[in-house]
Tab-separated table of C-alpha atoms and ligand atoms in Angstrom:
chain	number	residue	atom	x	y	z
A	1	MET	CA	19.787	-19.355	65.825
A	2	ASP	CA	16.467	-21.318	64.795
A	3	HIS	CA	15.751	-23.270	61.988
A	4	THR	CA	13.673	-20.421	60.363
A	5	GLU	CA	17.118	-17.757	60.543
A	6	ALA	CA	19.129	-20.434	59.321
A	7	PHE	CA	16.918	-21.497	56.454
A	8	ALA	CA	16.339	-17.549	55.485
A	9	LEU	CA	20.477	-17.091	55.527
A	10	TYR	CA	21.337	-20.006	53.519
A	11	GLU	CA	18.662	-19.215	50.929
A	12	LYS	CA	20.338	-15.445	50.690
A	13	GLU	CA	23.993	-16.662	50.669
A	14	ALA	CA	23.119	-19.486	47.742
A	15	LEU	CA	21.435	-16.653	45.745
A	16	GLU	CA	24.271	-14.071	46.274
A	17	ALA	CA	27.018	-17.013	45.378
A	18	ILE	CA	24.433	-17.818	42.384
A	19	ALA	CA	24.497	-14.520	41.382
A	20	ALA	CA	28.632	-13.725	41.922
A	21	ALA	CA	29.703	-17.040	39.976
A	22	ALA	CA	31.461	-15.961	36.801
A	23	ASP	CA	31.209	-19.505	34.719
A	24	SER	CA	30.218	-22.700	34.835
A	25	ASN	CA	33.102	-24.096	36.732
A	26	GLN	CA	32.361	-21.386	39.481
A	27	LEU	CA	28.966	-22.126	39.217
A	28	GLU	CA	29.520	-26.020	39.348
A	29	ALA	CA	31.399	-25.257	43.006
A	30	VAL	CA	28.318	-23.239	44.480
A	31	ARG	CA	26.162	-26.099	43.306
A	32	VAL	CA	28.240	-28.320	45.162
A	33	ASP	CA	28.585	-25.935	48.320
A	34	PHE	CA	24.918	-25.176	48.756
A	35	LEU	CA	23.482	-28.550	46.971
A	36	GLY	CA	25.873	-31.426	46.977
A	37	LYS	CA	24.164	-34.676	49.135
A	38	LYS	CA	27.217	-36.150	50.804
A	39	LYS	CA	28.322	-32.955	52.684
A	40	GLY	CA	28.079	-29.368	52.733
A	41	ARG	CA	25.538	-26.680	53.427
A	42	LEU	CA	22.192	-28.971	52.926
A	43	LYS	CA	23.010	-31.013	54.958
A	44	ASP	CA	23.608	-29.241	58.025
A	45	LEU	CA	20.423	-27.471	57.239
A	46	GLN	CA	18.770	-31.290	56.721
A	47	SER	CA	19.328	-31.876	60.423
A	48	LEU	CA	18.159	-28.863	61.883
A	49	VAL	CA	14.935	-30.392	60.578
A	50	GLY	CA	15.783	-33.613	62.506
A	51	LYS	CA	15.974	-31.900	65.607
A	52	VAL	CA	12.444	-30.259	65.291
A	53	SER	CA	9.500	-31.445	67.106
A	54	ALA	CA	7.427	-34.386	65.950
A	55	GLU	CA	4.459	-31.969	65.490
A	56	GLU	CA	6.546	-29.283	64.124
A	57	ARG	CA	8.339	-31.331	61.795
A	58	PRO	CA	6.010	-31.666	59.099
A	59	VAL	CA	6.362	-27.428	58.777
A	60	VAL	CA	9.476	-27.160	59.276
A	61	GLY	CA	10.200	-30.534	56.266
A	62	LYS	CA	7.752	-27.912	54.142
A	63	LEU	CA	9.694	-25.065	54.324
A	64	PHE	CA	13.202	-26.682	53.869
A	65	ASN	CA	12.076	-28.210	50.650
A	66	GLU	CA	10.618	-25.287	49.576
A	67	VAL	CA	13.863	-22.986	50.314
A	68	LYS	CA	16.089	-26.304	48.375
A	69	LEU	CA	13.896	-25.841	45.147
A	70	ARG	CA	13.849	-21.818	45.015
A	71	VAL	CA	17.620	-22.690	45.629
A	72	SER	CA	17.822	-25.370	42.610
A	73	ALA	CA	15.368	-23.649	40.450
A	74	THR	CA	18.448	-20.210	40.168
A	75	LEU	CA	21.147	-22.083	39.939
A	76	ASP	CA	19.515	-23.951	36.511
A	77	SER	CA	18.128	-20.935	35.527
A	78	ARG	CA	21.392	-19.365	35.884
A	79	LYS	CA	23.209	-22.420	34.306
A	80	SER	CA	21.286	-22.086	30.909
A	81	GLY	CA	22.317	-18.771	30.690
A	82	LEU	CA	26.133	-19.324	30.825
A	83	ASP	CA	25.192	-22.088	28.576
A	84	LYS	CA	23.912	-19.837	25.818
A	85	PRO	CA	26.553	-19.013	23.305
A	86	LYS	CA	28.179	-15.765	23.242
A	87	THR	CA	25.859	-13.087	21.498
A	88	ALA	CA	26.560	-12.831	17.987
A	89	LEU	CA	29.032	-9.914	17.960
A	90	THR	CA	31.452	-12.154	19.944
A	91	SER	CA	31.005	-15.418	18.079
A	92	LEU	CA	30.873	-14.311	14.505
A	93	ASP	CA	33.190	-15.404	12.048
A	94	VAL	CA	33.480	-13.144	9.005
A	95	THR	CA	35.612	-15.647	7.002
A	96	LEU	CA	32.695	-18.233	6.773
A	97	PRO	CA	31.135	-18.184	3.404
A	98	GLY	CA	27.742	-15.870	3.245
A	99	ALA	CA	24.519	-18.338	4.015
A	100	PRO	CA	22.039	-17.453	1.211
A	101	ILE	CA	18.778	-15.382	2.744
A	102	ALA	CA	15.289	-15.638	0.875
A	103	PHE	CA	14.202	-12.111	-0.396
A	104	GLY	CA	10.940	-11.513	0.188
A	105	LYS	CA	9.009	-9.929	-2.863
A	106	ARG	CA	6.753	-7.310	-3.501
A	107	HIS	CA	3.104	-8.588	-3.827
A	108	PRO	CA	1.587	-8.621	-7.017
A	109	LEU	CA	-1.032	-6.199	-6.851
A	110	SER	CA	2.293	-3.705	-5.744
A	111	GLN	CA	4.054	-5.108	-8.590
A	112	THR	CA	0.977	-4.556	-10.943
A	113	ILE	CA	0.628	-0.387	-8.793
A	114	GLU	CA	4.259	0.051	-10.335
A	115	ASP	CA	3.839	-1.329	-13.599
A	116	PHE	CA	0.523	0.257	-14.320
A	117	LYS	CA	2.473	3.915	-13.153
A	118	ASP	CA	5.628	2.893	-15.622
A	119	ILE	CA	3.444	2.418	-18.328
A	120	ILE	CA	0.678	4.941	-17.951
A	121	GLY	CA	3.420	7.543	-17.399
A	122	ARG	CA	4.911	6.882	-20.811
A	123	PHE	CA	1.407	8.495	-21.889
A	124	GLY	CA	2.556	11.326	-19.736
A	125	PHE	CA	0.482	10.971	-17.171
A	126	THR	CA	1.480	11.963	-13.471
A	127	VAL	CA	0.580	10.270	-10.192
A	128	ALA	CA	-1.980	12.199	-8.029
A	129	ASP	CA	-3.046	11.075	-4.589
A	130	GLY	CA	-6.169	11.123	-2.381
A	131	PRO	CA	-7.961	10.183	1.028
A	132	GLU	CA	-9.127	6.533	1.157
A	133	ILE	CA	-11.780	8.252	3.650
A	134	GLU	CA	-14.126	10.968	1.766
A	135	ASP	CA	-16.752	13.347	2.711
A	136	GLU	CA	-20.016	12.603	0.496
A	137	TYR	CA	-19.262	15.934	-1.730
A	138	HIS	CA	-16.496	14.736	-3.231
A	139	ASN	CA	-17.580	10.925	-3.609
A	140	PHE	CA	-21.375	11.604	-4.518
A	141	ASN	CA	-22.065	15.365	-5.228
A	142	ALA	CA	-19.435	16.693	-7.237
A	143	LEU	CA	-19.515	13.345	-9.476
A	144	ASN	CA	-23.563	14.319	-10.208
A	145	ILE	CA	-24.581	11.424	-8.168
A	146	PRO	CA	-27.583	13.461	-6.522
A	147	ASN	CA	-28.723	12.677	-2.887
A	148	GLU	CA	-31.823	10.257	-4.060
A	149	HIS	CA	-29.209	8.702	-6.341
A	150	PRO	CA	-29.535	4.585	-5.353
A	151	ALA	CA	-25.508	4.913	-5.498
A	152	ARG	CA	-25.247	6.224	-2.059
A	153	ASP	CA	-27.373	3.514	-0.672
A	154	PRO	CA	-25.449	3.012	2.842
A	155	LEU	CA	-26.382	-0.885	2.370
A	156	ASP	CA	-23.824	0.018	-0.928
A	157	ASN	CA	-21.227	1.941	0.771
A	158	PHE	CA	-18.570	1.299	3.925
A	159	TYR	CA	-20.004	4.761	5.942
A	160	LEU	CA	-18.445	5.920	8.689
A	161	ALA	CA	-19.470	6.912	12.435
A	162	THR	CA	-18.836	10.036	11.946
A	163	ALA	CA	-17.924	11.014	15.603
A	164	ALA	CA	-14.816	8.259	15.490
A	165	TYR	CA	-13.385	11.244	12.811
A	166	GLY	CA	-14.118	14.650	15.474
A	167	ILE	CA	-15.915	16.018	13.123
A	168	ASN	CA	-16.524	19.565	13.571
A	169	ALA	CA	-19.291	21.876	14.773
A	170	GLY	CA	-21.207	22.811	11.922
A	171	ASP	CA	-19.453	19.885	9.394
A	172	SER	CA	-22.535	17.605	9.532
A	173	GLY	CA	-21.687	15.677	6.372
A	174	ALA	CA	-20.967	11.977	6.888
A	175	ARG	CA	-17.746	10.169	6.041
A	176	LEU	CA	-17.448	6.777	4.241
A	177	LEU	CA	-14.641	4.634	2.585
A	178	ARG	CA	-14.343	5.715	-0.962
A	179	SER	CA	-16.300	3.303	-3.067
A	180	GLN	CA	-14.434	4.608	-6.207
A	181	THR	CA	-11.005	7.025	-6.654
A	182	SER	CA	-13.448	9.026	-8.978
A	183	THR	CA	-12.850	11.380	-6.165
A	184	VAL	CA	-9.584	12.343	-7.329
A	185	GLN	CA	-10.492	13.471	-10.435
A	186	ILE	CA	-12.389	16.583	-8.212
A	187	ARG	CA	-9.934	16.483	-5.891
A	188	VAL	CA	-6.876	17.571	-8.687
A	189	MET	CA	-9.784	19.857	-10.553
A	190	GLU	CA	-10.716	21.905	-7.828
A	191	GLN	CA	-6.550	22.795	-6.857
A	192	THR	CA	-5.537	22.517	-10.768
A	193	ARG	CA	-6.207	24.439	-13.766
A	194	PRO	CA	-6.211	22.610	-17.104
A	195	PRO	CA	-4.042	20.974	-19.154
A	196	ILE	CA	-4.623	18.123	-16.639
A	197	ARG	CA	-3.587	14.596	-17.341
A	198	ILE	CA	-3.226	12.306	-14.173
A	199	VAL	CA	-3.479	8.787	-12.971
A	200	SER	CA	-4.813	8.108	-9.002
A	201	LEU	CA	-4.335	4.449	-7.664
A	202	GLY	CA	-5.325	3.052	-4.920
A	203	ARG	CA	-7.818	1.182	-2.174
A	204	VAL	CA	-11.783	0.934	-2.611
A	205	TYR	CA	-14.166	0.193	-0.832
A	206	ARG	CA	-17.849	-1.499	-1.455
A	207	PRO	CA	-19.790	-4.360	0.494
A	208	ASP	CA	-19.744	-6.168	-2.962
A	209	THR	CA	-20.501	-9.742	-2.407
A	210	ILE	CA	-17.194	-11.670	-2.212
A	211	ASP	CA	-17.034	-14.145	-5.563
A	212	ALA	CA	-13.875	-14.784	-7.927
A	213	THR	CA	-13.815	-11.717	-9.172
A	214	HIS	CA	-15.289	-9.210	-6.795
A	215	SER	CA	-13.976	-8.405	-3.307
A	216	CYS	CA	-15.179	-5.581	-0.999
A	217	MET	CA	-11.652	-4.331	-1.174
A	218	PHE	CA	-10.181	-3.423	-4.859
A	219	HIS	CA	-7.696	-1.289	-6.190
A	220	GLN	CA	-9.071	0.820	-9.222
A	221	MET	CA	-6.586	3.484	-11.286
A	222	GLU	CA	-8.507	6.108	-11.918
A	223	GLY	CA	-7.343	8.217	-15.262
A	224	LEU	CA	-8.385	11.944	-16.306
A	225	MET	CA	-7.169	14.266	-19.111
A	226	VAL	CA	-8.566	17.323	-19.306
A	227	GLY	CA	-7.420	20.275	-21.788
A	228	GLU	CA	-9.013	21.741	-25.429
A	229	GLY	CA	-10.494	19.236	-27.728
A	230	VAL	CA	-10.104	16.320	-25.920
A	231	THR	CA	-11.986	13.815	-27.638
A	232	MET	CA	-12.938	10.107	-27.216
A	233	ALA	CA	-10.952	8.706	-29.805
A	234	GLN	CA	-8.301	9.654	-27.399
A	235	LEU	CA	-9.428	7.936	-24.342
A	236	LYS	CA	-10.306	4.869	-26.358
A	237	THR	CA	-6.424	4.958	-27.651
A	238	VAL	CA	-4.737	4.886	-24.765
A	239	LEU	CA	-7.089	2.652	-22.943
A	240	LYS	CA	-6.153	0.088	-25.729
A	241	LEU	CA	-2.798	0.825	-26.037
A	242	PHE	CA	-1.858	0.686	-22.182
A	243	ALA	CA	-4.246	-2.941	-22.475
A	244	GLN	CA	-2.230	-4.410	-24.849
A	245	THR	CA	1.367	-2.861	-23.097
A	246	TYR	CA	0.693	-4.495	-19.947
A	247	LEU	CA	-1.219	-7.616	-21.119
A	248	GLY	CA	0.061	-8.494	-24.613
A	249	GLU	CA	-0.849	-7.735	-28.032
A	250	ASP	CA	-3.141	-10.575	-28.166
A	251	VAL	CA	-5.859	-9.158	-25.895
A	252	THR	CA	-8.836	-7.621	-27.643
A	253	ILE	CA	-10.612	-4.564	-26.049
A	254	ARG	CA	-14.355	-3.616	-26.224
A	255	PHE	CA	-16.343	-0.916	-24.972
A	256	ARG	CA	-19.749	-1.293	-24.237
A	257	PRO	CA	-22.480	1.859	-24.185
A	258	SER	CA	-23.110	2.185	-20.295
A	259	PHE	CA	-24.073	4.894	-17.992
A	260	PHE	CA	-22.124	6.822	-14.720
A	261	PRO	CA	-23.365	10.200	-13.588
A	262	PHE	CA	-19.836	11.919	-14.084
A	263	THR	CA	-19.731	10.945	-17.778
A	264	GLU	CA	-21.199	11.476	-20.803
A	265	PRO	CA	-21.222	9.333	-22.900
A	266	SER	CA	-20.232	6.467	-20.508
A	267	VAL	CA	-18.769	3.307	-21.839
A	268	GLU	CA	-17.511	0.106	-19.961
A	269	VAL	CA	-14.704	-1.331	-20.924
A	270	ASP	CA	-13.946	-5.659	-21.401
A	271	MET	CA	-10.675	-7.694	-22.024
A	272	SER	CA	-11.352	-11.019	-23.402
A	273	TRP	CA	-9.649	-13.860	-21.238
A	274	ARG	CA	-10.227	-17.553	-21.312
A	275	ASP	CA	-12.931	-17.538	-23.990
A	276	THR	CA	-14.978	-15.080	-22.667
A	277	TRP	CA	-14.738	-11.443	-21.799
A	278	LEU	CA	-14.174	-9.941	-18.273
A	279	GLU	CA	-15.035	-5.841	-17.170
A	280	ILE	CA	-11.873	-4.002	-16.635
A	281	GLY	CA	-13.222	-0.437	-16.294
A	282	GLY	CA	-15.741	1.940	-16.617
A	283	ALA	CA	-14.983	5.268	-18.862
A	284	GLY	CA	-16.138	7.958	-20.560
A	285	MET	CA	-16.477	12.176	-21.332
A	286	VAL	CA	-16.470	13.872	-18.182
A	287	ASP	CA	-19.818	15.305	-17.912
A	288	PRO	CA	-20.309	19.225	-18.376
A	289	ASN	CA	-21.773	19.448	-15.167
A	290	VAL	CA	-18.795	18.110	-12.986
A	291	LEU	CA	-16.088	20.725	-14.980
A	292	ARG	CA	-19.018	23.582	-14.008
A	293	ALA	CA	-18.619	21.786	-10.288
A	294	VAL	CA	-15.467	22.174	-10.238
A	295	GLY	CA	-15.134	25.688	-11.831
A	296	TYR	CA	-14.268	25.388	-15.288
A	297	ASP	CA	-15.826	26.355	-18.816
A	298	PRO	CA	-16.860	23.021	-20.875
A	299	ASP	CA	-17.272	25.612	-24.009
A	300	GLU	CA	-13.822	25.611	-23.151
A	301	VAL	CA	-12.399	22.336	-21.766
A	302	SER	CA	-13.467	18.697	-22.357
A	303	GLY	CA	-12.122	15.821	-21.182
A	304	PHE	CA	-11.763	12.089	-20.530
A	305	ALA	CA	-11.770	9.933	-17.682
A	306	PHE	CA	-11.230	6.151	-16.867
A	307	GLY	CA	-11.202	4.142	-13.528
A	308	LEU	CA	-10.137	0.230	-14.427
A	309	GLY	CA	-10.121	-2.514	-11.810
A	310	ILE	CA	-5.938	-3.258	-10.706
A	311	GLU	CA	-7.110	-6.491	-9.393
A	312	ARG	CA	-8.270	-7.718	-12.704
A	313	PHE	CA	-5.905	-6.948	-15.037
A	314	CYS	CA	-2.577	-8.410	-12.664
A	315	MET	CA	-5.436	-11.953	-12.842
A	316	ARG	CA	-5.217	-11.833	-16.702
A	317	ARG	CA	-1.262	-11.512	-16.883
A	318	HIS	CA	-0.427	-14.384	-14.592
A	319	ASN	CA	-3.937	-16.095	-15.238
A	320	ILE	CA	-5.459	-16.339	-11.694
A	321	THR	CA	-8.700	-17.541	-11.304
A	322	ASP	CA	-9.634	-15.815	-8.336
A	323	ILE	CA	-9.386	-12.684	-6.740
A	324	ARG	CA	-9.051	-13.560	-3.462
A	325	ARG	CA	-5.534	-15.313	-3.577
A	326	PHE	CA	-4.576	-11.860	-3.501
A	327	TYR	CA	-5.647	-11.051	-0.154
A	328	GLU	CA	-5.053	-15.037	1.607
A	329	ASN	CA	-1.277	-14.120	2.634
A	330	ASP	CA	-0.081	-17.506	1.553
A	331	VAL	CA	3.564	-16.880	1.143
A	332	ARG	CA	3.408	-20.360	-1.922
A	333	PHE	CA	1.136	-18.230	-3.434
A	334	LEU	CA	2.875	-14.695	-3.428
A	335	ALA	CA	6.368	-16.036	-4.145
A	336	GLN	CA	5.467	-16.803	-7.357
A	337	PHE	CA	5.398	-13.206	-8.832
B	401	FA5	C1	-16.693	2.815	-11.728
B	401	FA5	O1	-15.879	2.420	-10.197
B	401	FA5	C2	-16.041	4.539	-12.465
B	401	FA5	N1	-16.059	5.036	-11.018
B	401	FA5	C3	-15.358	4.106	-12.883
B	401	FA5	C4	-15.230	4.831	-14.289
B	401	FA5	C5	-14.065	5.996	-14.051
B	401	FA5	C6	-16.696	5.415	-14.966
B	401	FA5	C7	-14.499	7.490	-14.356
B	401	FA5	C8	-16.373	6.993	-15.967
B	401	FA5	C9	-15.105	7.129	-15.478
B	401	FA5	P1	-16.776	0.388	-11.759
B	401	FA5	O2	-18.171	0.461	-10.469
B	401	FA5	O3	-18.110	-0.631	-12.987
B	401	FA5	O4	-17.215	1.511	-12.273
B	401	FA5	O5	-15.980	-0.421	-11.446
B	401	FA5	C10	-14.909	0.023	-12.735
B	401	FA5	C11	-13.844	-1.448	-12.297
B	401	FA5	O6	-13.817	-1.685	-10.892
B	401	FA5	C12	-14.742	-2.495	-12.728
B	401	FA5	O7	-15.230	-3.061	-14.040
B	401	FA5	C13	-14.030	-3.630	-12.130
B	401	FA5	O8	-12.933	-3.846	-12.984
B	401	FA5	C14	-13.591	-3.023	-11.376
B	401	FA5	N2	-14.249	-3.579	-10.196
B	401	FA5	C15	-15.662	-2.738	-9.441
B	401	FA5	N3	-15.648	-3.885	-8.719
B	401	FA5	C16	-15.226	-5.021	-8.054
B	401	FA5	C17	-15.225	-5.804	-7.055
B	401	FA5	N4	-16.564	-5.938	-6.198
B	401	FA5	N5	-13.902	-6.035	-6.434
B	401	FA5	C18	-12.923	-6.161	-7.919
B	401	FA5	N6	-13.071	-5.219	-9.299
B	401	FA5	C19	-14.331	-4.546	-8.885
């Protein structure tokens, strides 16, 4: 047997023996046998190196070292495997007292959404849902926002590359991330006859400049009530009572005349906070054009609608002065709620 064959045989047998060792005692015996320095198989192998010619010796010596290293590395890794504690199942002592586990918490915005559903549910509103990727008809046209309206400007919206959404031939419409939850008003009215009393809570997207009260993704609660004789006085009552229930009796709500294409008359709603006012939503009486677009007769039914910024309510309730805290995922912040 020449030295190449001897090295190969040694390595093969060593690796087999390492794999076959059932415990660390057996593995130690394998180590002594194959890697022991004083006597054993490694010594025999080393003597082969001494027998080759002076020219061959450097090459054969290198081979010897490589084989030795591979065997000892395999042995070390097997040893650390055997040293590991047994699996949790076999070592679990069920009689030991339990260790306290820190429970996770819902995100403050998720908590607010649940609170909103609970409060507004007591006013008789049920929850409806709608897609975050919208077509232009539901985000604009049906809401009385015509083609030339500045709100449709691509710079003020997140339009999507339509090819990515597999738009069918014949459907040339653009798609965008909805800029308001008012889209759900239309989707609900298309499917339902009055009376209607729904809310829809979810994310909306706008390329707004980010600051302490603005984000490019935020949450709104849309509300819609349609039926015979629905009035602006009811709208104001619902919003005032809702805000006071969530924020406390001390909050003052103010209504400012405003304009939305899909309501007439329209108002902006502000809440008192930190000696000033912060806008919390828009609202108004559903525009007759919107009622007609979904096949309702504005002479028979009227309605009110509102869209509230969920972040801003949550900020006031918990005295959070920067909206960006909600999205930073800092557990030190989140764990407080
Ligand atoms: C609207 O989005 C209308 N759809 C509301 C509406 C619904 C009017 C139904 C009439 C009838 P507005 O753009 O004002 O309106 O947004 C409503 C609320 O969302 C704001 O008052 C504010 O509380 C919140 N909001 C708006 N932009 C941001 C933003 N960038 N970051 C955080 N909150 C925002």
